[in-house]
């Protein structure tokens, strides 16, 4: 599903125009991005948890040249699905 398809479906289910659903979607993403930039975790009940984690620096080896290089630390966004989402994905009825 791409963004246009998502906005169409959201507008149908929420009985709003596509433009209104686009504004709603953008505001939601803005809020989430702000929280992640502050290092906060976002937990959506029944869906899962989004968390910002720091990945430590590490040494990597190029398999072709065998040259070792240092990969600097970075921040990564992780997602852990909730139990209800896992059950739905596995076809279990609730």
Short mmCIF file of N, CA, C and O in Angstrom, two decimals, residues 26-85:
data_model
loop_
_atom_site.label_atom_id
_atom_site.label_comp_id
_atom_site.label_asym_id
_atom_site.label_seq_id
_atom_site.Cartn_x
_atom_site.Cartn_y
_atom_site.Cartn_z
N UNK A 26 -0.25 13.87 8.19
CA UNK A 26 0.97 14.67 8.34
C UNK A 26 1.16 15.16 9.77
O UNK A 26 2.27 15.13 10.30
N UNK A 27 0.07 15.56 10.43
CA UNK A 27 0.16 16.00 11.82
C UNK A 27 0.58 14.85 12.73
O UNK A 27 1.38 15.03 13.64
N UNK A 28 0.04 13.67 12.47
CA UNK A 28 0.41 12.49 13.25
C UNK A 28 1.89 12.19 13.09
O UNK A 28 2.61 11.96 14.07
N UNK A 29 2.38 12.21 11.86
CA UNK A 29 3.80 11.95 11.61
C UNK A 29 4.69 13.02 12.23
O UNK A 29 5.77 12.72 12.76
N UNK A 30 4.25 14.28 12.19
CA UNK A 30 5.02 15.36 12.81
C UNK A 30 5.17 15.15 14.31
O UNK A 30 6.26 15.32 14.88
N UNK A 31 4.07 14.75 14.96
CA UNK A 31 4.11 14.49 16.41
C UNK A 31 5.05 13.34 16.72
O UNK A 31 5.88 13.42 17.63
N UNK A 32 4.95 12.27 15.94
CA UNK A 32 5.80 11.10 16.16
C UNK A 32 7.27 11.45 15.96
O UNK A 32 8.13 11.07 16.77
N UNK A 33 7.59 12.18 14.89
CA UNK A 33 8.98 12.56 14.62
C UNK A 33 9.55 13.42 15.74
O UNK A 33 10.70 13.25 16.14
N UNK A 34 8.74 14.34 16.26
CA UNK A 34 9.20 15.21 17.35
C UNK A 34 9.53 14.38 18.58
O UNK A 34 10.56 14.60 19.24
N UNK A 35 8.68 13.43 18.90
CA UNK A 35 8.93 12.58 20.06
C UNK A 35 10.18 11.73 19.89
O UNK A 35 10.97 11.56 20.82
N UNK A 36 10.39 11.19 18.69
CA UNK A 36 11.59 10.38 18.44
C UNK A 36 12.85 11.23 18.51
O UNK A 36 13.87 10.77 18.99
N UNK A 37 12.78 12.47 18.03
CA UNK A 37 13.95 13.35 18.11
C UNK A 37 14.31 13.65 19.56
O UNK A 37 15.47 13.87 19.87
N UNK A 38 13.32 13.64 20.44
CA UNK A 38 13.57 13.85 21.86
C UNK A 38 13.98 12.56 22.56
O UNK A 38 14.24 12.54 23.76
N UNK A 39 14.00 11.45 21.82
CA UNK A 39 14.42 10.17 22.39
C UNK A 39 13.31 9.40 23.07
O UNK A 39 13.58 8.43 23.78
N UNK A 40 12.07 9.82 22.87
CA UNK A 40 10.93 9.16 23.52
C UNK A 40 10.51 7.90 22.78
O UNK A 40 10.74 7.75 21.58
N UNK A 41 9.85 7.02 23.51
CA UNK A 41 9.26 5.81 22.96
C UNK A 41 7.78 6.07 22.72
O UNK A 41 7.13 6.74 23.52
N UNK A 42 7.25 5.54 21.63
CA UNK A 42 5.82 5.68 21.34
C UNK A 42 5.20 4.28 21.38
O UNK A 42 5.60 3.40 20.62
N UNK A 43 4.23 4.12 22.27
CA UNK A 43 3.56 2.84 22.44
C UNK A 43 2.11 2.99 22.00
O UNK A 43 1.38 3.82 22.56
N UNK A 44 1.70 2.20 21.02
CA UNK A 44 0.32 2.23 20.53
C UNK A 44 -0.35 0.91 20.94
O UNK A 44 0.00 -0.16 20.42
N UNK A 45 -1.29 1.01 21.84
CA UNK A 45 -1.95 -0.17 22.39
C UNK A 45 -2.56 -1.03 21.28
O UNK A 45 -3.26 -0.53 20.42
N UNK A 46 -2.25 -2.32 21.31
CA UNK A 46 -2.78 -3.25 20.32
C UNK A 46 -1.98 -3.26 19.03
O UNK A 46 -2.23 -4.09 18.16
N UNK A 47 -1.04 -2.35 18.88
CA UNK A 47 -0.25 -2.28 17.64
C UNK A 47 1.21 -2.61 17.90
O UNK A 47 1.75 -3.53 17.32
N UNK A 48 1.86 -1.82 18.76
CA UNK A 48 3.25 -2.09 19.06
C UNK A 48 3.96 -0.88 19.63
O UNK A 48 3.35 0.13 19.97
N UNK A 49 5.29 -0.99 19.73
CA UNK A 49 6.12 0.03 20.34
C UNK A 49 7.20 0.47 19.36
O UNK A 49 7.92 -0.37 18.80
N UNK A 50 7.30 1.79 19.15
CA UNK A 50 8.38 2.38 18.37
C UNK A 50 9.38 2.95 19.36
O UNK A 50 9.01 3.69 20.27
N UNK A 51 10.66 2.63 19.18
CA UNK A 51 11.67 3.07 20.12
C UNK A 51 12.93 3.51 19.37
O UNK A 51 13.33 2.88 18.39
N UNK A 52 13.55 4.59 19.86
CA UNK A 52 14.81 5.06 19.30
C UNK A 52 15.92 4.42 20.13
O UNK A 52 15.93 4.53 21.36
N UNK A 53 16.84 3.74 19.46
CA UNK A 53 17.95 3.09 20.14
C UNK A 53 19.27 3.53 19.53
O UNK A 53 19.36 3.77 18.34
N UNK A 54 20.28 3.60 20.37
CA UNK A 54 21.61 3.96 19.89
C UNK A 54 22.36 2.69 19.53
O UNK A 54 22.44 1.75 20.32
N UNK A 55 22.88 2.65 18.30
CA UNK A 55 23.71 1.53 17.88
C UNK A 55 25.17 1.94 18.12
O UNK A 55 25.59 3.01 17.69
N UNK A 56 25.90 1.11 18.80
CA UNK A 56 27.29 1.42 19.12
C UNK A 56 28.17 1.37 17.88
O UNK A 56 27.81 0.73 16.88
N UNK A 57 29.33 2.02 17.98
CA UNK A 57 30.27 1.94 16.87
C UNK A 57 30.79 0.51 16.78
O UNK A 57 30.80 -0.23 17.77
N UNK A 58 31.18 0.12 15.59
CA UNK A 58 31.66 -1.25 15.40
C UNK A 58 32.66 -1.28 14.26
O UNK A 58 32.77 -0.34 13.48
N UNK A 59 33.37 -2.37 14.19
CA UNK A 59 34.34 -2.57 13.12
C UNK A 59 33.73 -3.52 12.11
O UNK A 59 33.19 -4.57 12.46
N UNK A 60 33.83 -3.15 10.85
CA UNK A 60 33.31 -3.97 9.77
C UNK A 60 34.45 -4.30 8.82
O UNK A 60 35.41 -3.54 8.69
N UNK A 61 34.33 -5.43 8.15
CA UNK A 61 35.36 -5.85 7.20
C UNK A 61 34.72 -5.98 5.83
O UNK A 61 33.72 -6.68 5.67
N UNK A 62 35.31 -5.30 4.85
CA UNK A 62 34.86 -5.44 3.46
C UNK A 62 35.21 -6.84 3.00
O UNK A 62 36.38 -7.23 3.01
N UNK A 63 34.23 -7.65 2.58
CA UNK A 63 34.50 -9.05 2.22
C UNK A 63 35.39 -9.20 0.98
O UNK A 63 36.06 -10.22 0.83
N UNK A 64 35.40 -8.22 0.12
CA UNK A 64 36.20 -8.31 -1.11
C UNK A 64 37.64 -7.89 -0.86
O UNK A 64 38.58 -8.61 -1.19
N UNK A 65 37.82 -6.70 -0.28
CA UNK A 65 39.17 -6.15 -0.09
C UNK A 65 39.78 -6.52 1.25
O UNK A 65 40.97 -6.30 1.46
N UNK A 66 38.99 -7.03 2.17
CA UNK A 66 39.42 -7.39 3.53
C UNK A 66 39.88 -6.18 4.33
O UNK A 66 40.57 -6.32 5.33
N UNK A 67 39.50 -4.98 3.90
CA UNK A 67 39.85 -3.76 4.62
C UNK A 67 38.89 -3.57 5.78
O UNK A 67 37.68 -3.65 5.61
N UNK A 68 39.46 -3.32 6.95
CA UNK A 68 38.64 -3.07 8.13
C UNK A 68 38.31 -1.59 8.20
O UNK A 68 39.14 -0.74 7.90
N UNK A 69 37.07 -1.29 8.60
CA UNK A 69 36.68 0.11 8.75
C UNK A 69 35.81 0.27 9.98
O UNK A 69 35.10 -0.65 10.38
N UNK A 70 35.91 1.45 10.57
CA UNK A 70 35.14 1.75 11.76
C UNK A 70 33.81 2.39 11.34
O UNK A 70 33.78 3.38 10.62
N UNK A 71 32.71 1.79 11.79
CA UNK A 71 31.39 2.33 11.51
C UNK A 71 30.98 3.13 12.75
O UNK A 71 30.94 2.57 13.86
N UNK A 72 30.72 4.43 12.59
CA UNK A 72 30.41 5.28 13.75
C UNK A 72 29.07 4.92 14.39
O UNK A 72 28.21 4.31 13.76
N UNK A 73 28.89 5.34 15.65
CA UNK A 73 27.60 5.09 16.31
C UNK A 73 26.49 5.88 15.62
O UNK A 73 26.74 6.92 15.01
N UNK A 74 25.27 5.35 15.71
CA UNK A 74 24.14 6.06 15.11
C UNK A 74 22.87 5.70 15.87
O UNK A 74 22.83 4.74 16.64
N UNK A 75 21.84 6.49 15.62
CA UNK A 75 20.52 6.25 16.20
C UNK A 75 19.66 5.51 15.19
O UNK A 75 19.69 5.81 14.01
N UNK A 76 18.88 4.55 15.68
CA UNK A 76 18.02 3.76 14.80
C UNK A 76 16.63 3.65 15.43
O UNK A 76 16.48 3.54 16.65
N UNK A 77 15.62 3.69 14.58
CA UNK A 77 14.24 3.53 15.03
C UNK A 77 13.88 2.05 14.92
O UNK A 77 14.05 1.44 13.87
N UNK A 78 13.39 1.49 16.01
CA UNK A 78 13.01 0.08 16.02
C UNK A 78 11.51 -0.04 16.29
O UNK A 78 10.90 0.85 16.88
N UNK A 79 10.93 -1.15 15.86
CA UNK A 79 9.52 -1.42 16.10
C UNK A 79 9.37 -2.83 16.63
O UNK A 79 9.93 -3.78 16.08
N UNK A 80 8.61 -2.95 17.71
CA UNK A 80 8.30 -4.26 18.27
C UNK A 80 6.78 -4.40 18.24
O UNK A 80 6.07 -3.66 18.93
N UNK A 81 6.26 -5.32 17.42
CA UNK A 81 4.81 -5.47 17.33
C UNK A 81 4.21 -5.99 18.64
O UNK A 81 4.84 -6.77 19.36
N UNK A 82 2.99 -5.54 18.92
CA UNK A 82 2.28 -5.98 20.10
C UNK A 82 1.69 -7.37 19.90
O UNK A 82 1.61 -7.88 18.78
N UNK A 83 1.26 -7.98 20.99
CA UNK A 83 0.74 -9.35 20.91
C UNK A 83 -0.52 -9.43 20.05
O UNK A 83 -0.72 -10.41 19.32
N UNK A 84 -1.39 -8.41 20.12
CA UNK A 84 -2.61 -8.45 19.32
C UNK A 84 -2.28 -8.40 17.83
O UNK A 84 -2.89 -9.12 17.03
N UNK A 85 -1.32 -7.58 17.44
CA UNK A 85 -0.91 -7.49 16.04
C UNK A 85 -0.28 -8.80 15.59
O UNK A 85 -0.57 -9.28 14.50
#
